[in-house]
Amino acid sequence: MLRPGRGGGPVGVGPAPPPQSLRRPWRALPQDGASGRTCPPDAERPSFPPSPPMPGYELPVGTCVDMCPAAERAQREKERRLHRFEVAPGCRGHRPRADPQRAVKEYSRPAAGKIRPPPSQLRPPSVLLATVRYLASEVVERTDASRAEVASFVADRLRAVRLDLALQGAGDVEAALVLEAALAVLLAVVARLGPSTAHGPADPMLLQAQVQEGFGSLRRCYALGAGPHPRQATFQSLFLLYNLGSVEALHEILQLPTALRSCPALRTALAVDSAFREGNAARLFRLLRTLPYLQSCAVQCHVGRARRGALARLARALSTPKGQTLPLGFMVHLLALDGPKEARDLCQAHGLPLDGQERVVFLRGRYTEEGLPPAGTCQVLVGNKLGGRTLEEVVTAEEEDEAVDRPKSAA
């Protein structure tokens, strides 16, 4: 049983995120052993939905039909600020030229006193949704770039998508579709990047902040709009799974209408959260195996901590002066590891000796915890669940199919 830590979360998960209201975006917190300070919220302002305009003023509707306005393309081309993903083929020499079919509007921080962009510089919801789908299909799947470079580019362009949406008068149903797609792509990109990438063009803390801002914008859209939002249960479950172990996140979910909480996606997410809090590794990983792809991406950041906690409990229960052995195959099954090698690496990272290649020895006083828990490749829990689909197909699906081996009851 995990004892409660400071802030209400279980020990080893870090302090729970601060309280959220519908008017205040959820703030990102460091995860997996990062520094204990609170990460500043995404600087994107105004957040969605925008604050009510002054009497007599109506928010414009975007009219730009390109993923990047022509004026911005020309300016960035002149200033040589085009990303290599946006350069026209064969034009990577002295003066790279922007490809209108590849260039995507970059994020520009709103400043006090800055004139609002005209409608010609804002993309309407239909173009924003097409932009998100382009990022999912053409950029995320690139094999000629590192995952860190892809994550940095995609995260920046998705911030610009949310900002364009906030600066215009879009309907709540249209806005929710864009925000859902953008958040799904961002979750997948962050999951593929993994927690071990601490350097390079992608800033893990900024990515976490953007994910939390994305959840805040989408959940405010749900709360303040009439709908219908057919994927709300799925994305509310993603919110809980990404903030697994947080008292405040659980409280937010329990405030939802009963009919929404009774949806299968939310029932399963609540069961996962319960197993995580109780330290019930067998039930937790059994449930994690059944989660669909997006839910698995959301919960991936907690897998390393959950495995470390389970291994610590095994060490306390089985360690003796002479040592007891346990088959690595049992650990592979219990912790949903990707194979015996990953089990061996996990044991050795925590000071546990091996008996040959197939068994681990629990000796009293040998178990140790240093640094972050091994992230693992998470092919069983995440990667294999795409099932031959592309990320674009997952993002555009109205409702993701139930994963294989789902139990009849989340209990």
mmCIF file of C-alpha atoms in Angstrom, residues 89-331:
data_model
loop_
_atom_site.group_PDB
_atom_site.id
_atom_site.type_symbol
_atom_site.label_atom_id
_atom_site.label_comp_id
_atom_site.label_asym_id
_atom_site.label_seq_id
_atom_site.Cartn_x
_atom_site.Cartn_y
_atom_site.Cartn_z
ATOM 1 C CA PRO A 89 11.933 20.205 -52.009
ATOM 2 C CA GLY A 90 15.122 21.171 -53.790
ATOM 3 C CA CYS A 91 15.267 24.624 -52.159
ATOM 4 C CA ARG A 92 17.528 23.982 -49.177
ATOM 5 C CA GLY A 93 20.442 25.996 -50.496
ATOM 6 C CA HIS A 94 21.399 29.598 -49.849
ATOM 7 C CA ARG A 95 17.811 30.920 -49.878
ATOM 8 C CA PRO A 96 15.329 28.221 -48.770
ATOM 9 C CA ARG A 97 11.796 28.745 -50.035
ATOM 10 C CA ALA A 98 8.665 27.901 -48.079
ATOM 11 C CA ASP A 99 6.378 25.183 -49.384
ATOM 12 C CA PRO A 100 2.740 26.353 -48.915
ATOM 13 C CA GLN A 101 1.728 22.687 -48.521
ATOM 14 C CA ARG A 102 4.227 22.121 -45.686
ATOM 15 C CA ALA A 103 4.634 25.434 -43.880
ATOM 16 C CA VAL A 104 2.634 25.617 -40.624
ATOM 17 C CA LYS A 105 1.980 28.784 -38.652
ATOM 18 C CA GLU A 106 4.392 29.048 -35.729
ATOM 19 C CA TYR A 107 3.449 30.127 -32.221
ATOM 20 C CA SER A 108 3.867 33.803 -31.382
ATOM 21 C CA ARG A 109 3.356 34.801 -27.766
ATOM 22 C CA PRO A 110 0.575 37.378 -27.305
ATOM 23 C CA ALA A 111 1.856 40.602 -25.770
ATOM 24 C CA ALA A 112 0.122 43.398 -23.879
ATOM 25 C CA GLY A 113 -0.953 46.133 -26.259
ATOM 26 C CA LYS A 114 -0.357 43.978 -29.313
ATOM 27 C CA ILE A 115 -2.982 44.434 -32.005
ATOM 28 C CA ARG A 116 -5.191 41.419 -32.538
ATOM 29 C CA PRO A 117 -4.446 39.703 -35.844
ATOM 30 C CA PRO A 118 -6.971 40.366 -38.632
ATOM 31 C CA PRO A 119 -9.230 37.547 -39.862
ATOM 32 C CA SER A 120 -6.902 36.994 -42.821
ATOM 33 C CA GLN A 121 -4.184 35.883 -40.372
ATOM 34 C CA LEU A 122 -6.452 33.482 -38.460
ATOM 35 C CA ARG A 123 -7.281 29.983 -39.647
ATOM 36 C CA PRO A 124 -10.935 28.901 -39.245
ATOM 37 C CA PRO A 125 -11.715 25.690 -37.337
ATOM 38 C CA SER A 126 -11.859 23.583 -40.514
ATOM 39 C CA VAL A 127 -8.344 24.657 -41.517
ATOM 40 C CA LEU A 128 -7.081 24.195 -37.944
ATOM 41 C CA LEU A 129 -8.411 20.636 -37.930
ATOM 42 C CA ALA A 130 -6.782 19.962 -41.301
ATOM 43 C CA THR A 131 -3.526 21.366 -39.905
ATOM 44 C CA VAL A 132 -3.631 18.990 -36.928
ATOM 45 C CA ARG A 133 -4.292 16.058 -39.248
ATOM 46 C CA TYR A 134 -1.360 17.099 -41.429
ATOM 47 C CA LEU A 135 0.931 17.171 -38.392
ATOM 48 C CA ALA A 136 -0.296 13.720 -37.358
ATOM 49 C CA SER A 137 0.088 12.130 -40.781
ATOM 50 C CA GLU A 138 3.103 13.861 -42.321
ATOM 51 C CA VAL A 139 5.283 15.181 -39.497
ATOM 52 C CA VAL A 140 4.879 12.817 -36.538
ATOM 53 C CA GLU A 141 5.611 9.802 -38.753
ATOM 54 C CA ARG A 142 8.830 11.238 -40.223
ATOM 55 C CA THR A 143 11.791 8.889 -40.074
ATOM 56 C CA ASP A 144 14.450 11.385 -41.156
ATOM 57 C CA ALA A 145 14.346 13.354 -37.898
ATOM 58 C CA SER A 146 14.826 12.608 -34.218
ATOM 59 C CA ARG A 147 11.783 12.246 -32.018
ATOM 60 C CA ALA A 148 12.928 15.278 -30.040
ATOM 61 C CA GLU A 149 12.988 17.447 -33.180
ATOM 62 C CA VAL A 150 9.565 16.203 -34.239
ATOM 63 C CA ALA A 151 8.134 16.803 -30.756
ATOM 64 C CA SER A 152 9.515 20.343 -30.599
ATOM 65 C CA PHE A 153 8.079 21.264 -34.011
ATOM 66 C CA VAL A 154 4.679 19.654 -33.473
ATOM 67 C CA ALA A 155 4.226 21.100 -29.968
ATOM 68 C CA ASP A 156 4.996 24.633 -31.175
ATOM 69 C CA ARG A 157 2.562 24.378 -34.106
ATOM 70 C CA LEU A 158 -0.173 22.969 -31.870
ATOM 71 C CA ARG A 159 0.220 25.940 -29.516
ATOM 72 C CA ALA A 160 -0.400 28.176 -32.520
ATOM 73 C CA VAL A 161 -3.513 26.126 -33.356
ATOM 74 C CA ARG A 162 -4.939 26.669 -29.862
ATOM 75 C CA LEU A 163 -4.124 30.366 -29.981
ATOM 76 C CA ASP A 164 -5.816 30.866 -33.363
ATOM 77 C CA LEU A 165 -8.876 29.116 -31.971
ATOM 78 C CA ALA A 166 -8.934 31.331 -28.878
ATOM 79 C CA LEU A 167 -8.732 34.552 -30.897
ATOM 80 C CA GLN A 168 -11.857 33.914 -32.968
ATOM 81 C CA GLY A 169 -15.519 33.232 -32.417
ATOM 82 C CA ALA A 170 -15.720 29.498 -33.031
ATOM 83 C CA GLY A 171 -18.651 27.375 -31.925
ATOM 84 C CA ASP A 172 -18.082 25.076 -28.974
ATOM 85 C CA VAL A 173 -18.615 21.886 -31.020
ATOM 86 C CA GLU A 174 -16.124 22.972 -33.686
ATOM 87 C CA ALA A 175 -13.678 24.145 -31.045
ATOM 88 C CA ALA A 176 -13.904 20.860 -29.149
ATOM 89 C CA LEU A 177 -13.127 18.861 -32.293
ATOM 90 C CA VAL A 178 -9.970 20.906 -32.897
ATOM 91 C CA LEU A 179 -8.859 20.790 -29.251
ATOM 92 C CA GLU A 180 -9.469 17.033 -29.038
ATOM 93 C CA ALA A 181 -7.426 16.339 -32.147
ATOM 94 C CA ALA A 182 -4.600 18.645 -31.047
ATOM 95 C CA LEU A 183 -4.436 17.085 -27.592
ATOM 96 C CA ALA A 184 -4.460 13.540 -28.992
ATOM 97 C CA VAL A 185 -1.503 14.331 -31.274
ATOM 98 C CA LEU A 186 0.414 16.013 -28.461
ATOM 99 C CA LEU A 187 -0.110 13.067 -26.096
ATOM 100 C CA ALA A 188 1.142 10.639 -28.741
ATOM 101 C CA VAL A 189 4.198 12.793 -29.509
ATOM 102 C CA VAL A 190 5.118 13.108 -25.820
ATOM 103 C CA ALA A 191 4.672 9.348 -25.304
ATOM 104 C CA ARG A 192 6.935 8.560 -28.265
ATOM 105 C CA LEU A 193 9.533 10.979 -26.971
ATOM 106 C CA GLY A 194 9.654 9.217 -23.604
ATOM 107 C CA PRO A 195 10.837 10.592 -20.258
ATOM 108 C CA SER A 196 14.516 9.822 -20.904
ATOM 109 C CA THR A 197 14.982 12.643 -23.415
ATOM 110 C CA ALA A 198 16.167 15.426 -21.123
ATOM 111 C CA HIS A 199 18.062 17.494 -23.677
ATOM 112 C CA GLY A 200 17.800 18.547 -27.283
ATOM 113 C CA PRO A 201 15.199 20.722 -28.990
ATOM 114 C CA ALA A 202 12.298 19.304 -26.956
ATOM 115 C CA ASP A 203 11.875 20.636 -23.408
ATOM 116 C CA PRO A 204 10.079 17.960 -21.322
ATOM 117 C CA MET A 205 8.825 20.512 -18.797
ATOM 118 C CA LEU A 206 7.372 22.733 -21.515
ATOM 119 C CA LEU A 207 5.729 19.739 -23.163
ATOM 120 C CA GLN A 208 4.111 18.747 -19.853
ATOM 121 C CA ALA A 209 2.880 22.317 -19.402
ATOM 122 C CA GLN A 210 1.375 22.308 -22.889
ATOM 123 C CA VAL A 211 -0.404 19.000 -22.291
ATOM 124 C CA GLN A 212 -1.950 20.388 -19.098
ATOM 125 C CA GLU A 213 -2.944 23.605 -20.884
ATOM 126 C CA GLY A 214 -4.529 21.514 -23.622
ATOM 127 C CA PHE A 215 -6.569 19.617 -21.031
ATOM 128 C CA GLY A 216 -7.593 22.888 -19.381
ATOM 129 C CA SER A 217 -8.774 24.456 -22.652
ATOM 130 C CA LEU A 218 -10.706 21.355 -23.716
ATOM 131 C CA ARG A 219 -12.378 20.774 -20.350
ATOM 132 C CA ARG A 220 -13.464 24.419 -20.139
ATOM 133 C CA CYS A 221 -14.914 24.050 -23.626
ATOM 134 C CA TYR A 222 -16.888 20.999 -22.451
ATOM 135 C CA ALA A 223 -18.117 22.778 -19.319
ATOM 136 C CA LEU A 224 -19.209 26.015 -20.973
ATOM 137 C CA GLY A 225 -20.704 24.609 -24.179
ATOM 138 C CA ALA A 226 -23.917 22.707 -24.813
ATOM 139 C CA GLY A 227 -22.337 20.074 -27.041
ATOM 140 C CA PRO A 228 -22.874 17.384 -28.118
ATOM 141 C CA HIS A 229 -19.341 16.111 -27.468
ATOM 142 C CA PRO A 230 -19.304 12.378 -28.316
ATOM 143 C CA ARG A 231 -15.664 11.940 -27.235
ATOM 144 C CA GLN A 232 -15.918 13.780 -23.923
ATOM 145 C CA ALA A 233 -15.770 10.605 -21.815
ATOM 146 C CA THR A 234 -12.604 9.513 -23.633
ATOM 147 C CA PHE A 235 -10.820 12.812 -23.074
ATOM 148 C CA GLN A 236 -11.978 13.160 -19.478
ATOM 149 C CA SER A 237 -10.463 9.712 -18.911
ATOM 150 C CA LEU A 238 -7.228 10.874 -20.568
ATOM 151 C CA PHE A 239 -7.131 13.795 -18.118
ATOM 152 C CA LEU A 240 -7.380 11.459 -15.118
ATOM 153 C CA LEU A 241 -4.843 8.986 -16.493
ATOM 154 C CA TYR A 242 -2.306 11.712 -17.271
ATOM 155 C CA ASN A 243 -2.706 13.030 -13.708
ATOM 156 C CA LEU A 244 -2.807 9.577 -12.106
ATOM 157 C CA GLY A 245 -2.690 9.718 -8.313
ATOM 158 C CA SER A 246 -3.690 13.385 -8.099
ATOM 159 C CA VAL A 247 -6.386 14.087 -5.519
ATOM 160 C CA GLU A 248 -7.435 17.243 -7.361
ATOM 161 C CA ALA A 249 -7.754 15.489 -10.719
ATOM 162 C CA LEU A 250 -9.857 12.732 -9.139
ATOM 163 C CA HIS A 251 -12.048 15.372 -7.488
ATOM 164 C CA GLU A 252 -12.594 17.072 -10.862
ATOM 165 C CA ILE A 253 -13.691 13.792 -12.433
ATOM 166 C CA LEU A 254 -16.032 12.946 -9.554
ATOM 167 C CA GLN A 255 -17.807 16.271 -10.096
ATOM 168 C CA LEU A 256 -18.861 15.230 -13.605
ATOM 169 C CA PRO A 257 -22.479 14.149 -14.219
ATOM 170 C CA THR A 258 -23.282 10.597 -13.231
ATOM 171 C CA ALA A 259 -24.222 9.617 -16.784
ATOM 172 C CA LEU A 260 -20.801 10.725 -18.024
ATOM 173 C CA ARG A 261 -18.928 8.983 -15.207
ATOM 174 C CA SER A 262 -20.744 5.731 -16.019
ATOM 175 C CA CYS A 263 -19.219 5.586 -19.520
ATOM 176 C CA PRO A 264 -16.797 2.645 -19.970
ATOM 177 C CA ALA A 265 -13.774 4.889 -20.623
ATOM 178 C CA LEU A 266 -14.187 6.798 -17.369
ATOM 179 C CA ARG A 267 -15.055 3.708 -15.338
ATOM 180 C CA THR A 268 -11.840 2.078 -16.493
ATOM 181 C CA ALA A 269 -9.786 5.209 -15.794
ATOM 182 C CA LEU A 270 -11.218 5.381 -12.271
ATOM 183 C CA ALA A 271 -10.342 1.701 -11.765
ATOM 184 C CA VAL A 272 -6.756 2.360 -12.924
ATOM 185 C CA ASP A 273 -6.468 5.324 -10.562
ATOM 186 C CA SER A 274 -7.784 3.215 -7.679
ATOM 187 C CA ALA A 275 -5.316 0.386 -8.340
ATOM 188 C CA PHE A 276 -2.468 2.899 -8.612
ATOM 189 C CA ARG A 277 -3.341 4.485 -5.266
ATOM 190 C CA GLU A 278 -3.702 1.116 -3.545
ATOM 191 C CA GLY A 279 -0.390 -0.166 -4.899
ATOM 192 C CA ASN A 280 -2.170 -3.171 -6.399
ATOM 193 C CA ALA A 281 0.360 -3.959 -9.138
ATOM 194 C CA ALA A 282 -1.375 -7.085 -10.432
ATOM 195 C CA ARG A 283 -4.669 -5.273 -10.991
ATOM 196 C CA LEU A 284 -2.995 -2.084 -12.226
ATOM 197 C CA PHE A 285 -0.959 -3.715 -14.981
ATOM 198 C CA ARG A 286 -3.813 -6.011 -15.927
ATOM 199 C CA LEU A 287 -5.898 -2.891 -16.547
ATOM 200 C CA LEU A 288 -3.070 -1.057 -18.321
ATOM 201 C CA ARG A 289 -2.781 -3.915 -20.807
ATOM 202 C CA THR A 290 -6.412 -3.342 -21.845
ATOM 203 C CA LEU A 291 -6.262 0.423 -22.382
ATOM 204 C CA PRO A 292 -6.632 1.765 -25.935
ATOM 205 C CA TYR A 293 -3.729 3.578 -27.558
ATOM 206 C CA LEU A 294 -4.451 7.170 -26.514
ATOM 207 C CA GLN A 295 -5.166 6.208 -22.908
ATOM 208 C CA SER A 296 -1.913 4.254 -22.873
ATOM 209 C CA CYS A 297 -0.032 7.313 -24.139
ATOM 210 C CA ALA A 298 -1.552 9.398 -21.339
ATOM 211 C CA VAL A 299 -0.600 6.965 -18.568
ATOM 212 C CA GLN A 300 2.860 6.072 -19.862
ATOM 213 C CA CYS A 301 4.602 8.716 -17.732
ATOM 214 C CA HIS A 302 3.512 6.820 -14.592
ATOM 215 C CA VAL A 303 4.556 3.320 -15.663
ATOM 216 C CA GLY A 304 8.159 3.583 -14.446
ATOM 217 C CA ARG A 305 7.082 4.692 -10.969
ATOM 218 C CA ALA A 306 4.447 1.979 -10.751
ATOM 219 C CA ARG A 307 6.984 -0.708 -11.663
ATOM 220 C CA ARG A 308 9.495 0.605 -9.144
ATOM 221 C CA GLY A 309 6.840 0.595 -6.409
ATOM 222 C CA ALA A 310 5.843 -2.973 -7.250
ATOM 223 C CA LEU A 311 9.476 -4.123 -7.246
ATOM 224 C CA ALA A 312 10.044 -2.445 -3.868
ATOM 225 C CA ARG A 313 7.081 -4.286 -2.376
ATOM 226 C CA LEU A 314 8.360 -7.589 -3.760
ATOM 227 C CA ALA A 315 11.782 -6.873 -2.232
ATOM 228 C CA ARG A 316 10.253 -6.169 1.184
ATOM 229 C CA ALA A 317 8.162 -9.332 1.039
ATOM 230 C CA LEU A 318 10.692 -11.790 -0.371
ATOM 231 C CA SER A 319 14.155 -10.618 0.710
ATOM 232 C CA THR A 320 15.981 -12.921 3.136
ATOM 233 C CA PRO A 321 19.614 -13.131 4.335
ATOM 234 C CA LYS A 322 20.216 -16.146 2.088
ATOM 235 C CA GLY A 323 18.086 -14.853 -0.755
ATOM 236 C CA GLN A 324 14.947 -16.055 -2.481
ATOM 237 C CA THR A 325 14.686 -16.385 -6.239
ATOM 238 C CA LEU A 326 11.827 -15.453 -8.519
ATOM 239 C CA PRO A 327 11.486 -16.312 -12.223
ATOM 240 C CA LEU A 328 11.964 -13.316 -14.477
ATOM 241 C CA GLY A 329 9.073 -14.597 -16.556
ATOM 242 C CA PHE A 330 6.776 -13.951 -13.603
ATOM 243 C CA MET A 331 7.981 -10.343 -13.420
#
